Tab-separated table of N, CA and C in Angstrom:
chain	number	residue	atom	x	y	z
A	146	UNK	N	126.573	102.442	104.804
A	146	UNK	CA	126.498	101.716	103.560
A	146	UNK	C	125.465	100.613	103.698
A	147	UNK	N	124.483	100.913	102.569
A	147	UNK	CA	123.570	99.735	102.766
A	147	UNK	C	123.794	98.308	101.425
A	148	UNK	N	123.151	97.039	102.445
A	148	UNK	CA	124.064	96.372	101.396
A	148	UNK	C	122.592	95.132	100.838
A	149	UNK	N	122.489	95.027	99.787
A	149	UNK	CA	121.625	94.550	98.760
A	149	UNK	C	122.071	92.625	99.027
A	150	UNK	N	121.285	92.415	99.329
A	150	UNK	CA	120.916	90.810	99.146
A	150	UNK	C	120.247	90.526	98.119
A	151	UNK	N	120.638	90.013	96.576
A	151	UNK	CA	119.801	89.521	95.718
A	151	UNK	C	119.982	87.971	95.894
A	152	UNK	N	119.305	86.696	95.779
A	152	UNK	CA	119.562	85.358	95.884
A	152	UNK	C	118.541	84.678	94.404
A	153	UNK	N	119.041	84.220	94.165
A	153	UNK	CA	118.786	83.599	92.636
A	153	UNK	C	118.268	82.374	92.425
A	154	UNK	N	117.336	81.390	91.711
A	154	UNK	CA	117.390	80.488	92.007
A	154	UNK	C	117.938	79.497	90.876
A	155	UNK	N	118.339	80.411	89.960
A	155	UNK	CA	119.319	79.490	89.225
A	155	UNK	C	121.056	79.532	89.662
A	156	UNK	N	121.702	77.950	89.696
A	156	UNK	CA	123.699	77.878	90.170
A	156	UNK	C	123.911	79.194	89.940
A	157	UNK	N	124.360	79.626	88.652
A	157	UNK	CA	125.176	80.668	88.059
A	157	UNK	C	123.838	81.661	87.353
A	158	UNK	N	123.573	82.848	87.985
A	158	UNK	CA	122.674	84.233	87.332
A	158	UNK	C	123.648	84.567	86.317
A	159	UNK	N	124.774	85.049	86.389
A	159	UNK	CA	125.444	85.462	85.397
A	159	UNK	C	125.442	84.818	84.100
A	160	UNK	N	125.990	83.389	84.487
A	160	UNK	CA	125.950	82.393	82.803
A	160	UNK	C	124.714	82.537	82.416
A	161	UNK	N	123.682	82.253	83.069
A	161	UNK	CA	121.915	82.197	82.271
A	161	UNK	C	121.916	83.522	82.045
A	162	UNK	N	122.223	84.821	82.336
A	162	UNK	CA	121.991	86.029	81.677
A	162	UNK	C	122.526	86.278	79.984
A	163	UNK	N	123.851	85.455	80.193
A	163	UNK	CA	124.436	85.766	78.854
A	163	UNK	C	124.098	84.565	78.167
A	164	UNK	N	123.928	83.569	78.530
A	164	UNK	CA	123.270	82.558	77.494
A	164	UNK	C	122.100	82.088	76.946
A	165	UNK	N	121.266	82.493	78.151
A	165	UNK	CA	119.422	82.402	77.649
A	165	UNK	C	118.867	83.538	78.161
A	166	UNK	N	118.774	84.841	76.838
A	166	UNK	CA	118.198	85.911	77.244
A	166	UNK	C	117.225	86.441	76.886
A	167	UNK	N	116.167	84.608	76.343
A	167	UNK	CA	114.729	85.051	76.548
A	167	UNK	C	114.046	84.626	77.516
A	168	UNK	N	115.368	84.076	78.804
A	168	UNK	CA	114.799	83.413	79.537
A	168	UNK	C	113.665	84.727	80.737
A	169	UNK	N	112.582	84.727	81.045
A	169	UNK	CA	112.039	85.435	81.799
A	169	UNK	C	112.371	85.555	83.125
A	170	UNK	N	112.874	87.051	83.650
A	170	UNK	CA	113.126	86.965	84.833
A	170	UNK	C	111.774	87.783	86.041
A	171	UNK	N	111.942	87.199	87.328
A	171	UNK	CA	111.181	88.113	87.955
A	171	UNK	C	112.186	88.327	89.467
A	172	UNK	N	111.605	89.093	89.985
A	172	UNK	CA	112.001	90.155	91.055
A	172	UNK	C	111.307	89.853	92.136
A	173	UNK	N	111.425	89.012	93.451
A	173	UNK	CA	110.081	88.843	94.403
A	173	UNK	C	110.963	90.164	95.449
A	174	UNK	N	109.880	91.294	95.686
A	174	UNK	CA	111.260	92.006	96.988
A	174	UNK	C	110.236	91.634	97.727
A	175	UNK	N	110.860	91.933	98.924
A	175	UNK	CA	110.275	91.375	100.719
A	175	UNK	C	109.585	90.224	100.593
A	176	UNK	N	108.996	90.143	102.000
A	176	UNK	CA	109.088	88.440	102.732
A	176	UNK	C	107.453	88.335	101.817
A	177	UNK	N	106.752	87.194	101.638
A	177	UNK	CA	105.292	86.787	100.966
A	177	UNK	C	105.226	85.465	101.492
A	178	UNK	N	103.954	85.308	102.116
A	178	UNK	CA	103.443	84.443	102.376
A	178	UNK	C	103.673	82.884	101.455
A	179	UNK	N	103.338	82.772	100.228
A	179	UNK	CA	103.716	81.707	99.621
A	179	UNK	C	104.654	81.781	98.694
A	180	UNK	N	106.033	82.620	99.190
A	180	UNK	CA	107.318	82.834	98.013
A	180	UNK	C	108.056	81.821	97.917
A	181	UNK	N	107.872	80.507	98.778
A	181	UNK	CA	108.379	79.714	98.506
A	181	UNK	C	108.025	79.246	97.525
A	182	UNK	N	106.696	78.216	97.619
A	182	UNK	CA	105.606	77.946	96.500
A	182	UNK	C	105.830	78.569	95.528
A	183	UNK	N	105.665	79.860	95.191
A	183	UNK	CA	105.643	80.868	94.155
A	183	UNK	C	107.310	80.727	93.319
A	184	UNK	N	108.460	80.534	93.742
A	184	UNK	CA	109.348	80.556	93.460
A	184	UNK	C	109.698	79.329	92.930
A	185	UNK	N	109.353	78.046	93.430
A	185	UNK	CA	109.221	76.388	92.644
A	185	UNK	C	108.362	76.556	91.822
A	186	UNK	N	107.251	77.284	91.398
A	186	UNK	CA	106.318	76.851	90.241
A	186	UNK	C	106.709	77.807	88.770
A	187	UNK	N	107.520	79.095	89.521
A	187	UNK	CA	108.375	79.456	88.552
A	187	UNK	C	109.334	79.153	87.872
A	188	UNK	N	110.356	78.384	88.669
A	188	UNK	CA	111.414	78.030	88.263
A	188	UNK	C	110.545	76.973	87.393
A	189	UNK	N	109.638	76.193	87.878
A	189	UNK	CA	109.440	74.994	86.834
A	189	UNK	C	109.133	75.613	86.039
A	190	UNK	N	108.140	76.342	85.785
A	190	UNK	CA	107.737	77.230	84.431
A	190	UNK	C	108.987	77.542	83.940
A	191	UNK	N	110.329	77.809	84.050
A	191	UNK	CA	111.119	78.158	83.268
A	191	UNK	C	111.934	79.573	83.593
A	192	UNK	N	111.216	80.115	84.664
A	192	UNK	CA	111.429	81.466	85.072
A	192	UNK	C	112.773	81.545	86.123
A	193	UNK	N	113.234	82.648	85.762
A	193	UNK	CA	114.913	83.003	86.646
A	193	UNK	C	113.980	83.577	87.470
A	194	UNK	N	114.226	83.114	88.975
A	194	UNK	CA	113.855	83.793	90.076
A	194	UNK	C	114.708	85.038	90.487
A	195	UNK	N	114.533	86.085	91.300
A	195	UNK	CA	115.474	86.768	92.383
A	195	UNK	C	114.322	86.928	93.358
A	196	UNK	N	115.296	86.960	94.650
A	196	UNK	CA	114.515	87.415	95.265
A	196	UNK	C	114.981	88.355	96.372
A	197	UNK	N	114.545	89.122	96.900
A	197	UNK	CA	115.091	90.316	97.880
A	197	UNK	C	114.607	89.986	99.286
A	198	UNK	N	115.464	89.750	100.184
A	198	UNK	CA	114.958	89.464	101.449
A	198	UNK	C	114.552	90.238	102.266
A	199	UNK	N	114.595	91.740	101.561
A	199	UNK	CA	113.509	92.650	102.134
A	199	UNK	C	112.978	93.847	100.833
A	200	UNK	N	112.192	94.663	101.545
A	200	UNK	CA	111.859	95.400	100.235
A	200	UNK	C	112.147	96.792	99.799
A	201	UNK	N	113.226	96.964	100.633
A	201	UNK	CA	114.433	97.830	100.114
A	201	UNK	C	115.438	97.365	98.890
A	202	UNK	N	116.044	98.196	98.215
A	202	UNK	CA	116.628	98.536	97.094
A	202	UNK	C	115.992	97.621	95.902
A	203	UNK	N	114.918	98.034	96.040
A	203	UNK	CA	113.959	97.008	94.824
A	203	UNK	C	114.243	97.709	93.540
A	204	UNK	N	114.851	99.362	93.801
A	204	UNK	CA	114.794	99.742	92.575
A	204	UNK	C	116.065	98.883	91.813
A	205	UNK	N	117.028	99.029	92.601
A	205	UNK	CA	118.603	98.761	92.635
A	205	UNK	C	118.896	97.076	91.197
A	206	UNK	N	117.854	96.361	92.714
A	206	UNK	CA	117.583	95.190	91.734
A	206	UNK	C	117.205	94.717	90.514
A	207	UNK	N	115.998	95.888	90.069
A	207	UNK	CA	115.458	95.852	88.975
A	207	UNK	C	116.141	96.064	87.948
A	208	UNK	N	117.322	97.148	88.096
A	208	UNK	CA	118.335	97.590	86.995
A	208	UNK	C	119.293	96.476	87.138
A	209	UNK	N	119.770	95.511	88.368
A	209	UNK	CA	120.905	94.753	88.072
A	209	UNK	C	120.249	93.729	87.483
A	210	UNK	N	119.147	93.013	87.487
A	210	UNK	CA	119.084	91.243	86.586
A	210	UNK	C	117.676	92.125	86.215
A	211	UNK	N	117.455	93.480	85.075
A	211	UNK	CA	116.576	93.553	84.144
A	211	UNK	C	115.367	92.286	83.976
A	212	UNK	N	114.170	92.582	85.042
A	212	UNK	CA	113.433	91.284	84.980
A	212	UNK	C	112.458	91.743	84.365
A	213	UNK	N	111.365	91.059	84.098
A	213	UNK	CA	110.132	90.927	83.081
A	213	UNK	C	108.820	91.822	83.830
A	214	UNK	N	108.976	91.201	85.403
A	214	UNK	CA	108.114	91.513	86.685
A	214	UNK	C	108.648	91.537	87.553
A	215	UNK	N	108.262	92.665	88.661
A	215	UNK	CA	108.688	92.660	89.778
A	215	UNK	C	107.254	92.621	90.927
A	216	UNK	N	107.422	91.663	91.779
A	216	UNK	CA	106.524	92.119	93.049
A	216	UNK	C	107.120	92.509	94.219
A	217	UNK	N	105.735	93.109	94.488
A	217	UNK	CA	106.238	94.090	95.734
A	217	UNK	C	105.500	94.086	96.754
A	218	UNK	N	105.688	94.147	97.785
A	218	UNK	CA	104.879	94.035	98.802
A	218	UNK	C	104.025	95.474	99.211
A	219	UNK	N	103.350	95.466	99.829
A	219	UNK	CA	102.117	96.726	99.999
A	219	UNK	C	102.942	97.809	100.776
A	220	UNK	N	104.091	97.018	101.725
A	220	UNK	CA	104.422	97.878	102.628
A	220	UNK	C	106.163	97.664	102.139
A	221	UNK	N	106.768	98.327	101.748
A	221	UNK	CA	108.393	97.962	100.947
A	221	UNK	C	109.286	98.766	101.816
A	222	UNK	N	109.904	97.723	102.432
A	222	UNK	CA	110.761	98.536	103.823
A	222	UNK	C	109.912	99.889	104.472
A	223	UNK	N	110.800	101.215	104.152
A	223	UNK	CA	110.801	102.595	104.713
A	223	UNK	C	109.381	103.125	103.580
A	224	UNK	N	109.097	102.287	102.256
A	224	UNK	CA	107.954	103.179	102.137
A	224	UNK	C	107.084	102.314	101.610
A	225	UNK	N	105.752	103.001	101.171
A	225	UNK	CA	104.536	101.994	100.385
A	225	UNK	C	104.769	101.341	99.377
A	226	UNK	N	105.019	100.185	98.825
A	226	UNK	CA	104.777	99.156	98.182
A	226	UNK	C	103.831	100.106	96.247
A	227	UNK	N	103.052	101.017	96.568
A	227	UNK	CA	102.569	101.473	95.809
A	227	UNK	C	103.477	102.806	95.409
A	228	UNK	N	104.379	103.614	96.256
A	228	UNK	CA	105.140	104.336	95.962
A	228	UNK	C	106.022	103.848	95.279
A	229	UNK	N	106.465	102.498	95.655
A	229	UNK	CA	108.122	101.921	94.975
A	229	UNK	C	107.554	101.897	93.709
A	230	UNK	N	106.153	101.084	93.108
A	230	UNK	CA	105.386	100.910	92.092
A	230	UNK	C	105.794	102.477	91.481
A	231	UNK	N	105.033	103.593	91.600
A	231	UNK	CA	104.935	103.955	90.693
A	231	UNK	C	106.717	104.806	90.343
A	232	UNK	N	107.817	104.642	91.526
A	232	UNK	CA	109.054	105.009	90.883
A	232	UNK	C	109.320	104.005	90.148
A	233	UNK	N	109.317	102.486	90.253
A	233	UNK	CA	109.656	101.685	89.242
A	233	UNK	C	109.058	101.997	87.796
A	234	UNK	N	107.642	102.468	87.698
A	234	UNK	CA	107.213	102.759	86.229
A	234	UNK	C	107.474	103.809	85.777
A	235	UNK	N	108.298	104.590	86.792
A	235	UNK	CA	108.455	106.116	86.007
A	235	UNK	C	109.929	105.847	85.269
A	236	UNK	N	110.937	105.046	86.398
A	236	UNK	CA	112.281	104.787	85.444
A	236	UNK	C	112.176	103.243	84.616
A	237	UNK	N	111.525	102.787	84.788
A	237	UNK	CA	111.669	101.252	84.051
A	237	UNK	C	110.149	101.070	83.247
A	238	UNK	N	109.622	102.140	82.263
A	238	UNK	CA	108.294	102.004	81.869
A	238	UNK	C	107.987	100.861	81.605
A	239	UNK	N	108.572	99.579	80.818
A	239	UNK	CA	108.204	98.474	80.183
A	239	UNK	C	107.954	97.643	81.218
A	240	UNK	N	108.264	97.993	82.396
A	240	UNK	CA	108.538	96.807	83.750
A	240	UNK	C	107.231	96.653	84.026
A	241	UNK	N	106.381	95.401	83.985
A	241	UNK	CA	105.371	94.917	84.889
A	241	UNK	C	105.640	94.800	86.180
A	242	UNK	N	105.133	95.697	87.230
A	242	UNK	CA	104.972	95.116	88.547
A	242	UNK	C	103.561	95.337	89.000
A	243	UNK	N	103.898	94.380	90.013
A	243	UNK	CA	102.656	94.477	90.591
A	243	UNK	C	102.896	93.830	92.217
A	244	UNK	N	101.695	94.652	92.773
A	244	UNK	CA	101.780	94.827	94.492
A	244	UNK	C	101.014	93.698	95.250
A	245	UNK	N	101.622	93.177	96.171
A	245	UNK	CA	101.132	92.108	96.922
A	245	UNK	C	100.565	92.293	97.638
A	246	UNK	N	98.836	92.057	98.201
A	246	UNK	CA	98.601	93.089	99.277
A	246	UNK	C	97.660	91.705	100.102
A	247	UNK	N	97.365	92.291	101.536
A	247	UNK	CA	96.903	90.992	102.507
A	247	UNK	C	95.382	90.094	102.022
A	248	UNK	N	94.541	91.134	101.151
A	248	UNK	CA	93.284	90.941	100.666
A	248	UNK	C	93.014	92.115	99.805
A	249	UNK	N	92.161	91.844	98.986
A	249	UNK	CA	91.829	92.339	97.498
A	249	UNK	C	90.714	93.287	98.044
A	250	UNK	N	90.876	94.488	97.954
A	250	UNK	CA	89.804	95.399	98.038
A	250	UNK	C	89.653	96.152	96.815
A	251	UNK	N	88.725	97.174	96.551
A	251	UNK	CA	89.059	97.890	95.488
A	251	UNK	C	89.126	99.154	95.239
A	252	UNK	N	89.835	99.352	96.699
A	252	UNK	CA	90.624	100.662	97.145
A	252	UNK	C	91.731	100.745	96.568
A	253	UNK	N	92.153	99.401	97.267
A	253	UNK	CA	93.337	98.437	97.189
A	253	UNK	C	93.760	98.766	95.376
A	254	UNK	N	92.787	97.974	94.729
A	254	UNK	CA	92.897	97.450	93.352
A	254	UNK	C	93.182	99.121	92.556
A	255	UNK	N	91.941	100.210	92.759
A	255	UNK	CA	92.435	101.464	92.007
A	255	UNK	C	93.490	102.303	92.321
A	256	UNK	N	94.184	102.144	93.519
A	256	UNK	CA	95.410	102.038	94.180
A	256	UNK	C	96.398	101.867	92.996
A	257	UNK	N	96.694	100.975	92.892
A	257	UNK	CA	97.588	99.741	91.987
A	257	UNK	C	97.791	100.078	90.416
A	258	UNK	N	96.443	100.336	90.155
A	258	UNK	CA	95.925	101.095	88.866
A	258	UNK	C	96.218	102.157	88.911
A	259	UNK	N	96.380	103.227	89.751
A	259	UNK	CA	96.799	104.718	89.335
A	259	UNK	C	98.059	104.609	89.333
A	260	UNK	N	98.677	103.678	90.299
A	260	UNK	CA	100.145	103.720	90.306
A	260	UNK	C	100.911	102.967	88.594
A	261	UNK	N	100.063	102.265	88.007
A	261	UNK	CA	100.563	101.587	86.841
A	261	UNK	C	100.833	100.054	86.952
A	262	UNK	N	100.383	99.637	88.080
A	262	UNK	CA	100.513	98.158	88.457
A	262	UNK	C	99.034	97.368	88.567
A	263	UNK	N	99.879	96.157	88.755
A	263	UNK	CA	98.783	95.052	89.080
A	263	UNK	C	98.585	95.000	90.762
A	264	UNK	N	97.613	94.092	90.618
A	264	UNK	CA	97.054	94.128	91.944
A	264	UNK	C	97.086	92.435	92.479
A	265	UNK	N	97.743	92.031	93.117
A	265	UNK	CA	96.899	90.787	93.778
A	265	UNK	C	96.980	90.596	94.946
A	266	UNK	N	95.911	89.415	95.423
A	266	UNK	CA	96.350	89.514	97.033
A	266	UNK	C	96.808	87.728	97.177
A	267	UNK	N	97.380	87.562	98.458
A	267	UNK	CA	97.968	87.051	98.778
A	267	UNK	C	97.132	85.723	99.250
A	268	UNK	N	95.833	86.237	99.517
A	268	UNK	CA	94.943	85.073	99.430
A	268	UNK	C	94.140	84.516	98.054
A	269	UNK	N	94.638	84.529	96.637
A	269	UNK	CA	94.590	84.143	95.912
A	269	UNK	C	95.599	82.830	95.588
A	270	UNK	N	96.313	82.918	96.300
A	270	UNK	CA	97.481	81.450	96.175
A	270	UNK	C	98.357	81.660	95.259
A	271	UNK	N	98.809	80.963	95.420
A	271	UNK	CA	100.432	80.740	94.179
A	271	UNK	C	99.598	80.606	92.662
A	272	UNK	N	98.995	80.362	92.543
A	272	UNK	CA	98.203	80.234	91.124
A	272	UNK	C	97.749	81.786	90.385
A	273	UNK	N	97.286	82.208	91.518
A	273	UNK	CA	97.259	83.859	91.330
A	273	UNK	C	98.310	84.689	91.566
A	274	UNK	N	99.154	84.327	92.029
A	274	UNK	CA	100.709	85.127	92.086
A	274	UNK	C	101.133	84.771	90.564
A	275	UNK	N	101.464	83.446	90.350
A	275	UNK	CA	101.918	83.611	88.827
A	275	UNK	C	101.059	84.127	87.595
A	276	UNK	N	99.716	83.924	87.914
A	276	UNK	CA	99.020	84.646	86.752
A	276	UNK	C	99.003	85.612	86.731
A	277	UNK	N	99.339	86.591	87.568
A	277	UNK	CA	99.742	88.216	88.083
A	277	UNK	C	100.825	88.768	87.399
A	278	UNK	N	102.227	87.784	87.397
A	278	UNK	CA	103.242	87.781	86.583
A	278	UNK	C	103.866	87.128	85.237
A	279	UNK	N	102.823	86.515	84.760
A	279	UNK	CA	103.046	85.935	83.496
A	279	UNK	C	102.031	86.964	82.224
């Protein structure tokens, strides 16, 4: 039995689901260089964080707190970061995600694009992580 770590960064996920449900949620799965950063400039923006402390059951997550965006890392546990991508757009079409990758190539980038996602890299900073997901 495998077991799902989602961590939230609002007290109560449940009450903000049923009480502010235009509030925007996002999905960070596995570890990222500036998810800390990335996760304070969201919340200030207004955004319900989750985040997955690895990048297994990203699908799992996506169906339990229905978020706006999900990122993903290049490499998502047991498979590619671009595979999880394009099962997330095949069952969750409306879902923006997009893949976190070490540097921006544009292997990388038409990668991302065939799969139905965005592209950023990780050396763009927290400024480019949220403009990725907003």
């Amino acid at each position: 039995m495998r077991t799902m770590t989602i961590t939230s960064s609002t007290r109560n996920a449940l009450t903000t689901r049923t009480t502010k449900r235009h509030t925007k949620r996002v999905v960070l799965a596995g570890r990222f260089a500036q998810a800390a950063k990335l996760t304070e400039q969201l919340s200030a923006l207004g955004w319900e964080v989750h985040t997955l402390t690895t990048g297994r059951d990203i699908h799992a997550a996506a169906a339990a707190t229905a978020p706006h965006a999900v990122l993903v890392p290049e490499v998502a546990g047991d498979e590619s970061g671009y595979l999880a991508c394009a099962k997330l757009r095949h069952t969750l079409p409306n879902l923006k995600v997009v893949v976190v990758g070490s540097e921006r190539t544009p292997k990388r980038e038409a990668l991302a694009q065939f799969v139905g996602a965005g592209f950023v890299a990780e050396t763009d900073g927290v400024n480019g992580l949220v403009a990725a997901v907003s």
